[in-house]
Amino acid sequence: VQLQASGGGLVQAGDSLRLSCAASGRPFSSYNMGWFRQAPGKEREFVAAILWSGGSTRYAASMKGRFTISRDNAKNTVYLQMNSLKPEDTATYYCAADSTNWGTSHQLYGYWGQGTQVTVSS
């Protein structure tokens, strides 16, 4: 599966953004999906994940309540709605997929998109 993330940009603190990750290749509905982020000089960090069916989601504690992951299997796309953005949310955001695993570790995902930059100014 090939993944293409988009939707990043420069916003102010308190603003919202919606990231999209479009998938092509094998049937999208067979993949569990995740969002991760990486800030300069920091390790890749789990953001959110969603089961192939959309029936279950997981969030990092610091993002729960502000971020929402969803998917539209008919459009082969997973979304990350980010509200009340903070400067510390500044990072490159990556979407990831795996047909077997899902969870909070980036090591569980076999396929990665190229990343989209989110910058939040104070």
PDB file of N, CA, C and O in Angstrom, residues 7-19 65-67 80-86 89 118-120:
ATOM      1  N   GLY A   7      -2.393  18.100   4.127  1.00  0.00           N
ATOM      2  CA  GLY A   7      -3.206  18.907   5.019  1.00  0.00           C
ATOM      3  C   GLY A   7      -2.457  19.710   6.055  1.00  0.00           C
ATOM      4  O   GLY A   7      -3.067  20.478   6.797  1.00  0.00           O
ATOM      5  N   GLY A   8      -1.147  19.519   6.126  1.00  0.00           N
ATOM      6  CA  GLY A   8      -0.375  20.284   7.082  1.00  0.00           C
ATOM      7  C   GLY A   8      -0.278  21.746   6.697  1.00  0.00           C
ATOM      8  O   GLY A   8      -0.681  22.146   5.607  1.00  0.00           O
ATOM      9  N   GLY A   9       0.259  22.543   7.601  1.00  0.00           N
ATOM     10  CA  GLY A   9       0.420  23.954   7.318  1.00  0.00           C
ATOM     11  C   GLY A   9       0.858  24.720   8.542  1.00  0.00           C
ATOM     12  O   GLY A   9       1.177  24.134   9.587  1.00  0.00           O
ATOM     13  N   LEU A  10       0.862  26.035   8.398  1.00  0.00           N
ATOM     14  CA  LEU A  10       1.223  26.938   9.479  1.00  0.00           C
ATOM     15  C   LEU A  10      -0.054  27.543  10.043  1.00  0.00           C
ATOM     16  O   LEU A  10      -0.822  28.173   9.311  1.00  0.00           O
ATOM     17  N   VAL A  11      -0.288  27.328  11.334  1.00  0.00           N
ATOM     18  CA  VAL A  11      -1.471  27.855  11.989  1.00  0.00           C
ATOM     19  C   VAL A  11      -1.075  28.496  13.311  1.00  0.00           C
ATOM     20  O   VAL A  11       0.057  28.346  13.769  1.00  0.00           O
ATOM     21  N   GLN A  12      -2.034  29.187  13.910  1.00  0.00           N
ATOM     22  CA  GLN A  12      -1.794  29.794  15.208  1.00  0.00           C
ATOM     23  C   GLN A  12      -2.320  28.888  16.315  1.00  0.00           C
ATOM     24  O   GLN A  12      -3.195  28.040  16.089  1.00  0.00           O
ATOM     25  N   ALA A  13      -1.797  29.085  17.499  1.00  0.00           N
ATOM     26  CA  ALA A  13      -2.267  28.321  18.648  1.00  0.00           C
ATOM     27  C   ALA A  13      -3.779  28.494  18.798  1.00  0.00           C
ATOM     28  O   ALA A  13      -4.299  29.605  18.669  1.00  0.00           O
ATOM     29  N   GLY A  14      -4.453  27.380  19.051  1.00  0.00           N
ATOM     30  CA  GLY A  14      -5.899  27.396  19.179  1.00  0.00           C
ATOM     31  C   GLY A  14      -6.647  27.064  17.913  1.00  0.00           C
ATOM     32  O   GLY A  14      -7.851  26.774  17.958  1.00  0.00           O
ATOM     33  N   ASP A  15      -5.948  27.100  16.784  1.00  0.00           N
ATOM     34  CA  ASP A  15      -6.566  26.776  15.500  1.00  0.00           C
ATOM     35  C   ASP A  15      -6.756  25.271  15.323  1.00  0.00           C
ATOM     36  O   ASP A  15      -6.288  24.471  16.151  1.00  0.00           O
ATOM     37  N   SER A  16      -7.398  24.920  14.232  1.00  0.00           N
ATOM     38  CA  SER A  16      -7.632  23.516  13.891  1.00  0.00           C
ATOM     39  C   SER A  16      -7.058  23.201  12.517  1.00  0.00           C
ATOM     40  O   SER A  16      -6.918  24.088  11.661  1.00  0.00           O
ATOM     41  N   LEU A  17      -6.726  21.949  12.326  1.00  0.00           N
ATOM     42  CA  LEU A  17      -6.283  21.429  11.043  1.00  0.00           C
ATOM     43  C   LEU A  17      -6.832  20.023  10.890  1.00  0.00           C
ATOM     44  O   LEU A  17      -6.997  19.308  11.893  1.00  0.00           O
ATOM     45  N   ARG A  18      -7.072  19.635   9.646  1.00  0.00           N
ATOM     46  CA  ARG A  18      -7.430  18.256   9.372  1.00  0.00           C
ATOM     47  C   ARG A  18      -6.414  17.666   8.400  1.00  0.00           C
ATOM     48  O   ARG A  18      -6.273  18.155   7.276  1.00  0.00           O
ATOM     49  N   LEU A  19      -5.731  16.664   8.854  1.00  0.00           N
ATOM     50  CA  LEU A  19      -4.794  15.944   8.006  1.00  0.00           C
ATOM     51  C   LEU A  19      -5.517  14.793   7.320  1.00  0.00           C
ATOM     52  O   LEU A  19      -6.433  14.193   7.884  1.00  0.00           O
ATOM     53  N   GLY A  65      -9.031  13.974  23.275  1.00  0.00           N
ATOM     54  CA  GLY A  65      -9.930  15.095  23.518  1.00  0.00           C
ATOM     55  C   GLY A  65      -9.695  16.260  22.581  1.00  0.00           C
ATOM     56  O   GLY A  65     -10.587  17.085  22.374  1.00  0.00           O
ATOM     57  N   ARG A  66      -8.499  16.352  22.010  1.00  0.00           N
ATOM     58  CA  ARG A  66      -8.207  17.411  21.044  1.00  0.00           C
ATOM     59  C   ARG A  66      -8.140  16.868  19.622  1.00  0.00           C
ATOM     60  O   ARG A  66      -8.497  17.561  18.678  1.00  0.00           O
ATOM     61  N   PHE A  67      -7.641  15.650  19.485  1.00  0.00           N
ATOM     62  CA  PHE A  67      -7.464  15.038  18.166  1.00  0.00           C
ATOM     63  C   PHE A  67      -8.485  13.923  17.976  1.00  0.00           C
ATOM     64  O   PHE A  67      -8.823  13.204  18.925  1.00  0.00           O
ATOM     65  N   LEU A  80      -7.056  12.905  10.394  1.00  0.00           N
ATOM     66  CA  LEU A  80      -6.722  13.297  11.755  1.00  0.00           C
ATOM     67  C   LEU A  80      -7.194  14.733  11.937  1.00  0.00           C
ATOM     68  O   LEU A  80      -6.606  15.661  11.391  1.00  0.00           O
ATOM     69  N   GLN A  81      -8.287  14.883  12.662  1.00  0.00           N
ATOM     70  CA  GLN A  81      -8.802  16.213  12.992  1.00  0.00           C
ATOM     71  C   GLN A  81      -8.095  16.705  14.250  1.00  0.00           C
ATOM     72  O   GLN A  81      -8.139  16.032  15.290  1.00  0.00           O
ATOM     73  N   MET A  82      -7.432  17.833  14.138  1.00  0.00           N
ATOM     74  CA  MET A  82      -6.666  18.373  15.252  1.00  0.00           C
ATOM     75  C   MET A  82      -7.251  19.719  15.658  1.00  0.00           C
ATOM     76  O   MET A  82      -7.274  20.655  14.849  1.00  0.00           O
ATOM     77  N   ASN A  83      -7.730  19.795  16.870  1.00  0.00           N
ATOM     78  CA  ASN A  83      -8.322  21.026  17.396  1.00  0.00           C
ATOM     79  C   ASN A  83      -7.467  21.575  18.531  1.00  0.00           C
ATOM     80  O   ASN A  83      -6.653  20.861  19.125  1.00  0.00           O
ATOM     81  N   SER A  84      -7.684  22.833  18.840  1.00  0.00           N
ATOM     82  CA  SER A  84      -6.974  23.489  19.948  1.00  0.00           C
ATOM     83  C   SER A  84      -5.476  23.233  19.866  1.00  0.00           C
ATOM     84  O   SER A  84      -4.837  22.830  20.846  1.00  0.00           O
ATOM     85  N   LEU A  85      -4.925  23.489  18.702  1.00  0.00           N
ATOM     86  CA  LEU A  85      -3.514  23.196  18.490  1.00  0.00           C
ATOM     87  C   LEU A  85      -2.625  24.060  19.370  1.00  0.00           C
ATOM     88  O   LEU A  85      -2.938  25.226  19.663  1.00  0.00           O
ATOM     89  N   LYS A  86      -1.521  23.466  19.792  1.00  0.00           N
ATOM     90  CA  LYS A  86      -0.552  24.120  20.654  1.00  0.00           C
ATOM     91  C   LYS A  86       0.797  24.165  19.955  1.00  0.00           C
ATOM     92  O   LYS A  86       1.077  23.328  19.095  1.00  0.00           O
ATOM     93  N   ASP A  89       2.595  20.991  19.443  1.00  0.00           N
ATOM     94  CA  ASP A  89       2.120  20.058  18.420  1.00  0.00           C
ATOM     95  C   ASP A  89       2.904  20.188  17.117  1.00  0.00           C
ATOM     96  O   ASP A  89       2.699  19.402  16.181  1.00  0.00           O
ATOM     97  N   VAL A 118       3.341  20.245  10.193  1.00  0.00           N
ATOM     98  CA  VAL A 118       2.403  21.082  10.943  1.00  0.00           C
ATOM     99  C   VAL A 118       3.219  22.011  11.828  1.00  0.00           C
ATOM    100  O   VAL A 118       4.047  21.534  12.626  1.00  0.00           O
ATOM    101  N   THR A 119       2.995  23.292  11.689  1.00  0.00           N
ATOM    102  CA  THR A 119       3.688  24.285  12.495  1.00  0.00           C
ATOM    103  C   THR A 119       2.648  25.149  13.183  1.00  0.00           C
ATOM    104  O   THR A 119       1.778  25.723  12.526  1.00  0.00           O
ATOM    105  N   VAL A 120       2.745  25.214  14.504  1.00  0.00           N
ATOM    106  CA  VAL A 120       1.799  25.987  15.298  1.00  0.00           C
ATOM    107  C   VAL A 120       2.550  27.128  15.965  1.00  0.00           C
ATOM    108  O   VAL A 120       3.462  26.889  16.769  1.00  0.00           O
TER     109      VAL A 120
END
